[in-house]
Amino acid sequence: MLRSKHTGVIISVLRLLRSLVSINLNIANELSREFTFESKTLQVYIHRKPPYLPAIPENKEWEETDIRFHIIRFCLAFVEIGDTALITETISKKNYVSLSYALKSIQYDPYSVTVEVLKVLQ
């Protein structure tokens, strides 16, 4: 699990962005158009590889400190809002790679994250 001295700030920003997406469709559309999903920093945090597996406990403390978890939730917010046009526009963007990267290594996430992702995608 990657951590930095800015973990709390990064997680707060991701929570704010997720809230904005879920509150208002106009804001969600704007974020979909303007957010840089291909950011190299974002991609670094979204990758989870087997060496991280032993360090991921199944508890709330983990959810509060794992940036990857919050990136996944932010990306899923565009799907959860339920607007077909927004979903299509967002996931078809060339630079919307975060969710696809997340799904490639979801087997290394705690059970609760896997269940949450699969519920949203069903």
PDB file of N, CA, C and O in Angstrom, residues 35-92:
ATOM      1  N   PHE A  35     -11.474  16.285 -15.694  1.00  0.00           N
ATOM      2  CA  PHE A  35     -10.550  15.568 -14.813  1.00  0.00           C
ATOM      3  C   PHE A  35      -9.539  14.772 -15.648  1.00  0.00           C
ATOM      4  O   PHE A  35      -9.885  14.149 -16.645  1.00  0.00           O
ATOM      5  N   THR A  36      -8.287  14.793 -15.238  1.00  0.00           N
ATOM      6  CA  THR A  36      -7.229  14.085 -15.955  1.00  0.00           C
ATOM      7  C   THR A  36      -7.069  12.682 -15.374  1.00  0.00           C
ATOM      8  O   THR A  36      -6.302  12.465 -14.447  1.00  0.00           O
ATOM      9  N   PHE A  37      -7.814  11.742 -15.938  1.00  0.00           N
ATOM     10  CA  PHE A  37      -7.758  10.369 -15.457  1.00  0.00           C
ATOM     11  C   PHE A  37      -6.424   9.698 -15.784  1.00  0.00           C
ATOM     12  O   PHE A  37      -6.062   8.724 -15.182  1.00  0.00           O
ATOM     13  N   GLU A  38      -5.712  10.233 -16.754  1.00  0.00           N
ATOM     14  CA  GLU A  38      -4.451   9.607 -17.156  1.00  0.00           C
ATOM     15  C   GLU A  38      -3.242  10.115 -16.372  1.00  0.00           C
ATOM     16  O   GLU A  38      -2.109   9.789 -16.700  1.00  0.00           O
ATOM     17  N   SER A  39      -3.464  10.872 -15.340  1.00  0.00           N
ATOM     18  CA  SER A  39      -2.378  11.387 -14.510  1.00  0.00           C
ATOM     19  C   SER A  39      -1.453  10.248 -14.080  1.00  0.00           C
ATOM     20  O   SER A  39      -1.895   9.192 -13.623  1.00  0.00           O
ATOM     21  N   LYS A  40      -0.154  10.464 -14.220  1.00  0.00           N
ATOM     22  CA  LYS A  40       0.818   9.435 -13.842  1.00  0.00           C
ATOM     23  C   LYS A  40       0.750   9.142 -12.349  1.00  0.00           C
ATOM     24  O   LYS A  40       0.898   7.999 -11.924  1.00  0.00           O
ATOM     25  N   THR A  41       0.516  10.151 -11.552  1.00  0.00           N
ATOM     26  CA  THR A  41       0.404   9.948 -10.108  1.00  0.00           C
ATOM     27  C   THR A  41      -0.799   9.070  -9.793  1.00  0.00           C
ATOM     28  O   THR A  41      -0.720   8.143  -8.986  1.00  0.00           O
ATOM     29  N   LEU A  42      -1.914   9.337 -10.439  1.00  0.00           N
ATOM     30  CA  LEU A  42      -3.122   8.542 -10.245  1.00  0.00           C
ATOM     31  C   LEU A  42      -2.858   7.085 -10.619  1.00  0.00           C
ATOM     32  O   LEU A  42      -3.244   6.170  -9.906  1.00  0.00           O
ATOM     33  N   GLN A  43      -2.162   6.874 -11.719  1.00  0.00           N
ATOM     34  CA  GLN A  43      -1.863   5.508 -12.155  1.00  0.00           C
ATOM     35  C   GLN A  43      -0.938   4.787 -11.185  1.00  0.00           C
ATOM     36  O   GLN A  43      -1.080   3.586 -10.977  1.00  0.00           O
ATOM     37  N   VAL A  44      -0.013   5.506 -10.577  1.00  0.00           N
ATOM     38  CA  VAL A  44       0.872   4.886  -9.583  1.00  0.00           C
ATOM     39  C   VAL A  44       0.052   4.370  -8.407  1.00  0.00           C
ATOM     40  O   VAL A  44       0.253   3.255  -7.927  1.00  0.00           O
ATOM     41  N   TYR A  45      -0.899   5.170  -7.951  1.00  0.00           N
ATOM     42  CA  TYR A  45      -1.695   4.774  -6.793  1.00  0.00           C
ATOM     43  C   TYR A  45      -2.715   3.687  -7.119  1.00  0.00           C
ATOM     44  O   TYR A  45      -3.099   2.917  -6.248  1.00  0.00           O
ATOM     45  N   ILE A  46      -3.177   3.619  -8.352  1.00  0.00           N
ATOM     46  CA  ILE A  46      -4.235   2.665  -8.698  1.00  0.00           C
ATOM     47  C   ILE A  46      -3.709   1.248  -8.849  1.00  0.00           C
ATOM     48  O   ILE A  46      -4.428   0.288  -8.680  1.00  0.00           O
ATOM     49  N   HIS A  47      -2.436   1.084  -9.163  1.00  0.00           N
ATOM     50  CA  HIS A  47      -1.857  -0.256  -9.331  1.00  0.00           C
ATOM     51  C   HIS A  47      -1.662  -0.923  -7.979  1.00  0.00           C
ATOM     52  O   HIS A  47      -1.115  -0.339  -7.067  1.00  0.00           O
ATOM     53  N   ARG A  48      -2.135  -2.138  -7.886  1.00  0.00           N
ATOM     54  CA  ARG A  48      -1.878  -2.933  -6.679  1.00  0.00           C
ATOM     55  C   ARG A  48      -1.316  -4.262  -7.159  1.00  0.00           C
ATOM     56  O   ARG A  48      -1.872  -4.898  -8.019  1.00  0.00           O
ATOM     57  N   LYS A  49      -0.233  -4.653  -6.587  1.00  0.00           N
ATOM     58  CA  LYS A  49       0.419  -5.880  -7.011  1.00  0.00           C
ATOM     59  C   LYS A  49       0.502  -6.848  -5.823  1.00  0.00           C
ATOM     60  O   LYS A  49       0.387  -6.439  -4.675  1.00  0.00           O
ATOM     61  N   PRO A  50       0.722  -8.114  -6.083  1.00  0.00           N
ATOM     62  CA  PRO A  50       0.735  -9.115  -5.013  1.00  0.00           C
ATOM     63  C   PRO A  50       1.575  -8.783  -3.786  1.00  0.00           C
ATOM     64  O   PRO A  50       1.155  -9.111  -2.686  1.00  0.00           O
ATOM     65  N   PRO A  51       2.720  -8.098  -3.909  1.00  0.00           N
ATOM     66  CA  PRO A  51       3.467  -7.813  -2.679  1.00  0.00           C
ATOM     67  C   PRO A  51       2.677  -6.999  -1.653  1.00  0.00           C
ATOM     68  O   PRO A  51       2.970  -7.026  -0.476  1.00  0.00           O
ATOM     69  N   TYR A  52       1.646  -6.284  -2.106  1.00  0.00           N
ATOM     70  CA  TYR A  52       0.850  -5.481  -1.173  1.00  0.00           C
ATOM     71  C   TYR A  52      -0.174  -6.324  -0.423  1.00  0.00           C
ATOM     72  O   TYR A  52      -0.726  -5.909   0.558  1.00  0.00           O
ATOM     73  N   LEU A  53      -0.440  -7.511  -0.923  1.00  0.00           N
ATOM     74  CA  LEU A  53      -1.500  -8.342  -0.362  1.00  0.00           C
ATOM     75  C   LEU A  53      -1.415  -8.537   1.156  1.00  0.00           C
ATOM     76  O   LEU A  53      -2.391  -8.292   1.842  1.00  0.00           O
ATOM     77  N   PRO A  54      -0.293  -8.920   1.712  1.00  0.00           N
ATOM     78  CA  PRO A  54      -0.265  -9.143   3.159  1.00  0.00           C
ATOM     79  C   PRO A  54      -0.505  -7.872   3.980  1.00  0.00           C
ATOM     80  O   PRO A  54      -0.903  -7.951   5.126  1.00  0.00           O
ATOM     81  N   ALA A  55      -0.299  -6.721   3.381  1.00  0.00           N
ATOM     82  CA  ALA A  55      -0.426  -5.475   4.132  1.00  0.00           C
ATOM     83  C   ALA A  55      -1.834  -4.903   4.118  1.00  0.00           C
ATOM     84  O   ALA A  55      -2.063  -3.821   4.601  1.00  0.00           O
ATOM     85  N   ILE A  56      -2.801  -5.612   3.551  1.00  0.00           N
ATOM     86  CA  ILE A  56      -4.149  -5.067   3.428  1.00  0.00           C
ATOM     87  C   ILE A  56      -5.101  -5.776   4.386  1.00  0.00           C
ATOM     88  O   ILE A  56      -5.677  -6.794   4.054  1.00  0.00           O
ATOM     89  N   PRO A  57      -5.276  -5.251   5.564  1.00  0.00           N
ATOM     90  CA  PRO A  57      -6.216  -5.865   6.494  1.00  0.00           C
ATOM     91  C   PRO A  57      -7.655  -5.505   6.108  1.00  0.00           C
ATOM     92  O   PRO A  57      -7.904  -4.523   5.432  1.00  0.00           O
ATOM     93  N   GLU A  58      -8.584  -6.314   6.532  1.00  0.00           N
ATOM     94  CA  GLU A  58     -10.005  -6.074   6.268  1.00  0.00           C
ATOM     95  C   GLU A  58     -10.582  -5.311   7.463  1.00  0.00           C
ATOM     96  O   GLU A  58     -11.159  -5.892   8.369  1.00  0.00           O
ATOM     97  N   ASN A  59     -10.372  -4.005   7.481  1.00  0.00           N
ATOM     98  CA  ASN A  59     -10.929  -3.199   8.560  1.00  0.00           C
ATOM     99  C   ASN A  59     -11.105  -1.754   8.103  1.00  0.00           C
ATOM    100  O   ASN A  59     -10.629  -1.361   7.052  1.00  0.00           O
ATOM    101  N   LYS A  60     -11.788  -0.972   8.899  1.00  0.00           N
ATOM    102  CA  LYS A  60     -12.081   0.418   8.526  1.00  0.00           C
ATOM    103  C   LYS A  60     -10.831   1.288   8.484  1.00  0.00           C
ATOM    104  O   LYS A  60     -10.770   2.230   7.724  1.00  0.00           O
ATOM    105  N   GLU A  61      -9.831   0.976   9.296  1.00  0.00           N
ATOM    106  CA  GLU A  61      -8.608   1.775   9.276  1.00  0.00           C
ATOM    107  C   GLU A  61      -7.964   1.704   7.899  1.00  0.00           C
ATOM    108  O   GLU A  61      -7.480   2.689   7.366  1.00  0.00           O
ATOM    109  N   TRP A  62      -7.998   0.533   7.304  1.00  0.00           N
ATOM    110  CA  TRP A  62      -7.449   0.377   5.960  1.00  0.00           C
ATOM    111  C   TRP A  62      -8.183   1.291   4.980  1.00  0.00           C
ATOM    112  O   TRP A  62      -7.568   1.968   4.170  1.00  0.00           O
ATOM    113  N   GLU A  63      -9.518   1.321   5.036  1.00  0.00           N
ATOM    114  CA  GLU A  63     -10.296   2.153   4.118  1.00  0.00           C
ATOM    115  C   GLU A  63      -9.967   3.627   4.273  1.00  0.00           C
ATOM    116  O   GLU A  63     -10.054   4.391   3.324  1.00  0.00           O
ATOM    117  N   GLU A  64      -9.594   4.030   5.463  1.00  0.00           N
ATOM    118  CA  GLU A  64      -9.298   5.435   5.715  1.00  0.00           C
ATOM    119  C   GLU A  64      -7.914   5.844   5.232  1.00  0.00           C
ATOM    120  O   GLU A  64      -7.626   7.030   5.139  1.00  0.00           O
ATOM    121  N   THR A  65      -7.039   4.878   4.941  1.00  0.00           N
ATOM    122  CA  THR A  65      -5.669   5.238   4.573  1.00  0.00           C
ATOM    123  C   THR A  65      -5.245   4.745   3.188  1.00  0.00           C
ATOM    124  O   THR A  65      -4.122   4.996   2.776  1.00  0.00           O
ATOM    125  N   ASP A  66      -6.117   4.053   2.464  1.00  0.00           N
ATOM    126  CA  ASP A  66      -5.737   3.491   1.173  1.00  0.00           C
ATOM    127  C   ASP A  66      -6.222   4.392   0.035  1.00  0.00           C
ATOM    128  O   ASP A  66      -7.425   4.491  -0.219  1.00  0.00           O
ATOM    129  N   ILE A  67      -5.292   5.030  -0.639  1.00  0.00           N
ATOM    130  CA  ILE A  67      -5.629   5.956  -1.725  1.00  0.00           C
ATOM    131  C   ILE A  67      -6.284   5.219  -2.880  1.00  0.00           C
ATOM    132  O   ILE A  67      -7.238   5.712  -3.484  1.00  0.00           O
ATOM    133  N   ARG A  68      -5.805   4.035  -3.185  1.00  0.00           N
ATOM    134  CA  ARG A  68      -6.368   3.250  -4.293  1.00  0.00           C
ATOM    135  C   ARG A  68      -7.864   3.036  -4.107  1.00  0.00           C
ATOM    136  O   ARG A  68      -8.650   3.187  -5.038  1.00  0.00           O
ATOM    137  N   PHE A  69      -8.265   2.688  -2.898  1.00  0.00           N
ATOM    138  CA  PHE A  69      -9.679   2.470  -2.584  1.00  0.00           C
ATOM    139  C   PHE A  69     -10.511   3.709  -2.936  1.00  0.00           C
ATOM    140  O   PHE A  69     -11.575   3.613  -3.544  1.00  0.00           O
ATOM    141  N   HIS A  70     -10.006   4.873  -2.606  1.00  0.00           N
ATOM    142  CA  HIS A  70     -10.747   6.108  -2.860  1.00  0.00           C
ATOM    143  C   HIS A  70     -10.738   6.499  -4.345  1.00  0.00           C
ATOM    144  O   HIS A  70     -11.697   7.099  -4.830  1.00  0.00           O
ATOM    145  N   ILE A  71      -9.686   6.157  -5.060  1.00  0.00           N
ATOM    146  CA  ILE A  71      -9.673   6.387  -6.505  1.00  0.00           C
ATOM    147  C   ILE A  71     -10.726   5.511  -7.167  1.00  0.00           C
ATOM    148  O   ILE A  71     -11.488   5.973  -8.029  1.00  0.00           O
ATOM    149  N   ILE A  72     -10.804   4.257  -6.756  1.00  0.00           N
ATOM    150  CA  ILE A  72     -11.818   3.347  -7.309  1.00  0.00           C
ATOM    151  C   ILE A  72     -13.210   3.892  -7.038  1.00  0.00           C
ATOM    152  O   ILE A  72     -14.060   3.943  -7.926  1.00  0.00           O
ATOM    153  N   ARG A  73     -13.453   4.328  -5.826  1.00  0.00           N
ATOM    154  CA  ARG A  73     -14.781   4.862  -5.479  1.00  0.00           C
ATOM    155  C   ARG A  73     -15.107   6.121  -6.276  1.00  0.00           C
ATOM    156  O   ARG A  73     -16.239   6.320  -6.698  1.00  0.00           O
ATOM    157  N   PHE A  74     -14.110   6.969  -6.505  1.00  0.00           N
ATOM    158  CA  PHE A  74     -14.323   8.167  -7.319  1.00  0.00           C
ATOM    159  C   PHE A  74     -14.689   7.766  -8.749  1.00  0.00           C
ATOM    160  O   PHE A  74     -15.651   8.281  -9.322  1.00  0.00           O
ATOM    161  N   CYS A  75     -13.944   6.837  -9.320  1.00  0.00           N
ATOM    162  CA  CYS A  75     -14.227   6.394 -10.693  1.00  0.00           C
ATOM    163  C   CYS A  75     -15.610   5.737 -10.796  1.00  0.00           C
ATOM    164  O   CYS A  75     -16.333   5.943 -11.771  1.00  0.00           O
ATOM    165  N   LEU A  76     -15.971   4.963  -9.786  1.00  0.00           N
ATOM    166  CA  LEU A  76     -17.279   4.310  -9.791  1.00  0.00           C
ATOM    167  C   LEU A  76     -18.427   5.298  -9.616  1.00  0.00           C
ATOM    168  O   LEU A  76     -19.555   5.010 -10.023  1.00  0.00           O
ATOM    169  N   ALA A  77     -18.162   6.452  -9.049  1.00  0.00           N
ATOM    170  CA  ALA A  77     -19.216   7.453  -8.848  1.00  0.00           C
ATOM    171  C   ALA A  77     -19.851   7.852 -10.173  1.00  0.00           C
ATOM    172  O   ALA A  77     -21.050   8.122 -10.240  1.00  0.00           O
ATOM    173  N   PHE A  78     -19.061   7.866 -11.247  1.00  0.00           N
ATOM    174  CA  PHE A  78     -19.603   8.211 -12.562  1.00  0.00           C
ATOM    175  C   PHE A  78     -20.562   7.136 -13.058  1.00  0.00           C
ATOM    176  O   PHE A  78     -21.488   7.426 -13.805  1.00  0.00           O
ATOM    177  N   VAL A  79     -20.357   5.905 -12.633  1.00  0.00           N
ATOM    178  CA  VAL A  79     -21.251   4.806 -13.007  1.00  0.00           C
ATOM    179  C   VAL A  79     -22.474   4.801 -12.096  1.00  0.00           C
ATOM    180  O   VAL A  79     -23.605   4.621 -12.550  1.00  0.00           O
ATOM    181  N   GLU A  80     -22.254   5.034 -10.814  1.00  0.00           N
ATOM    182  CA  GLU A  80     -23.332   4.990  -9.826  1.00  0.00           C
ATOM    183  C   GLU A  80     -24.406   6.036 -10.071  1.00  0.00           C
ATOM    184  O   GLU A  80     -25.563   5.823  -9.730  1.00  0.00           O
ATOM    185  N   ILE A  81     -24.030   7.163 -10.653  1.00  0.00           N
ATOM    186  CA  ILE A  81     -25.005   8.238 -10.841  1.00  0.00           C
ATOM    187  C   ILE A  81     -26.156   7.791 -11.745  1.00  0.00           C
ATOM    188  O   ILE A  81     -27.256   8.295 -11.659  1.00  0.00           O
ATOM    189  N   GLY A  82     -25.897   6.807 -12.600  1.00  0.00           N
ATOM    190  CA  GLY A  82     -26.970   6.183 -13.372  1.00  0.00           C
ATOM    191  C   GLY A  82     -27.364   6.883 -14.648  1.00  0.00           C
ATOM    192  O   GLY A  82     -28.312   6.455 -15.309  1.00  0.00           O
ATOM    193  N   ASP A  83     -26.694   7.941 -15.049  1.00  0.00           N
ATOM    194  CA  ASP A  83     -27.021   8.628 -16.288  1.00  0.00           C
ATOM    195  C   ASP A  83     -26.273   7.957 -17.439  1.00  0.00           C
ATOM    196  O   ASP A  83     -25.042   7.971 -17.485  1.00  0.00           O
ATOM    197  N   THR A  84     -27.026   7.357 -18.347  1.00  0.00           N
ATOM    198  CA  THR A  84     -26.424   6.579 -19.434  1.00  0.00           C
ATOM    199  C   THR A  84     -25.461   7.403 -20.273  1.00  0.00           C
ATOM    200  O   THR A  84     -24.370   6.942 -20.614  1.00  0.00           O
ATOM    201  N   ALA A  85     -25.830   8.625 -20.602  1.00  0.00           N
ATOM    202  CA  ALA A  85     -24.960   9.469 -21.423  1.00  0.00           C
ATOM    203  C   ALA A  85     -23.641   9.759 -20.704  1.00  0.00           C
ATOM    204  O   ALA A  85     -22.571   9.696 -21.308  1.00  0.00           O
ATOM    205  N   LEU A  86     -23.721  10.058 -19.405  1.00  0.00           N
ATOM    206  CA  LEU A  86     -22.506  10.334 -18.627  1.00  0.00           C
ATOM    207  C   LEU A  86     -21.631   9.089 -18.524  1.00  0.00           C
ATOM    208  O   LEU A  86     -20.416   9.162 -18.712  1.00  0.00           O
ATOM    209  N   ILE A  87     -22.238   7.957 -18.259  1.00  0.00           N
ATOM    210  CA  ILE A  87     -21.477   6.706 -18.140  1.00  0.00           C
ATOM    211  C   ILE A  87     -20.764   6.420 -19.457  1.00  0.00           C
ATOM    212  O   ILE A  87     -19.566   6.143 -19.481  1.00  0.00           O
ATOM    213  N   THR A  88     -21.504   6.503 -20.550  1.00  0.00           N
ATOM    214  CA  THR A  88     -20.924   6.222 -21.864  1.00  0.00           C
ATOM    215  C   THR A  88     -19.791   7.182 -22.177  1.00  0.00           C
ATOM    216  O   THR A  88     -18.716   6.771 -22.617  1.00  0.00           O
ATOM    217  N   GLU A  89     -20.030   8.475 -21.940  1.00  0.00           N
ATOM    218  CA  GLU A  89     -19.006   9.480 -22.227  1.00  0.00           C
ATOM    219  C   GLU A  89     -17.758   9.257 -21.377  1.00  0.00           C
ATOM    220  O   GLU A  89     -16.634   9.330 -21.865  1.00  0.00           O
ATOM    221  N   THR A  90     -17.954   8.958 -20.112  1.00  0.00           N
ATOM    222  CA  THR A  90     -16.823   8.827 -19.194  1.00  0.00           C
ATOM    223  C   THR A  90     -16.001   7.577 -19.468  1.00  0.00           C
ATOM    224  O   THR A  90     -14.789   7.654 -19.615  1.00  0.00           O
ATOM    225  N   ILE A  91     -16.654   6.420 -19.553  1.00  0.00           N
ATOM    226  CA  ILE A  91     -15.875   5.192 -19.700  1.00  0.00           C
ATOM    227  C   ILE A  91     -15.339   4.989 -21.108  1.00  0.00           C
ATOM    228  O   ILE A  91     -14.432   4.193 -21.311  1.00  0.00           O
ATOM    229  N   SER A  92     -15.867   5.730 -22.078  1.00  0.00           N
ATOM    230  CA  SER A  92     -15.351   5.585 -23.442  1.00  0.00           C
ATOM    231  C   SER A  92     -14.188   6.536 -23.727  1.00  0.00           C
ATOM    232  O   SER A  92     -13.576   6.451 -24.788  1.00  0.00           O
TER     233      SER A  92
END
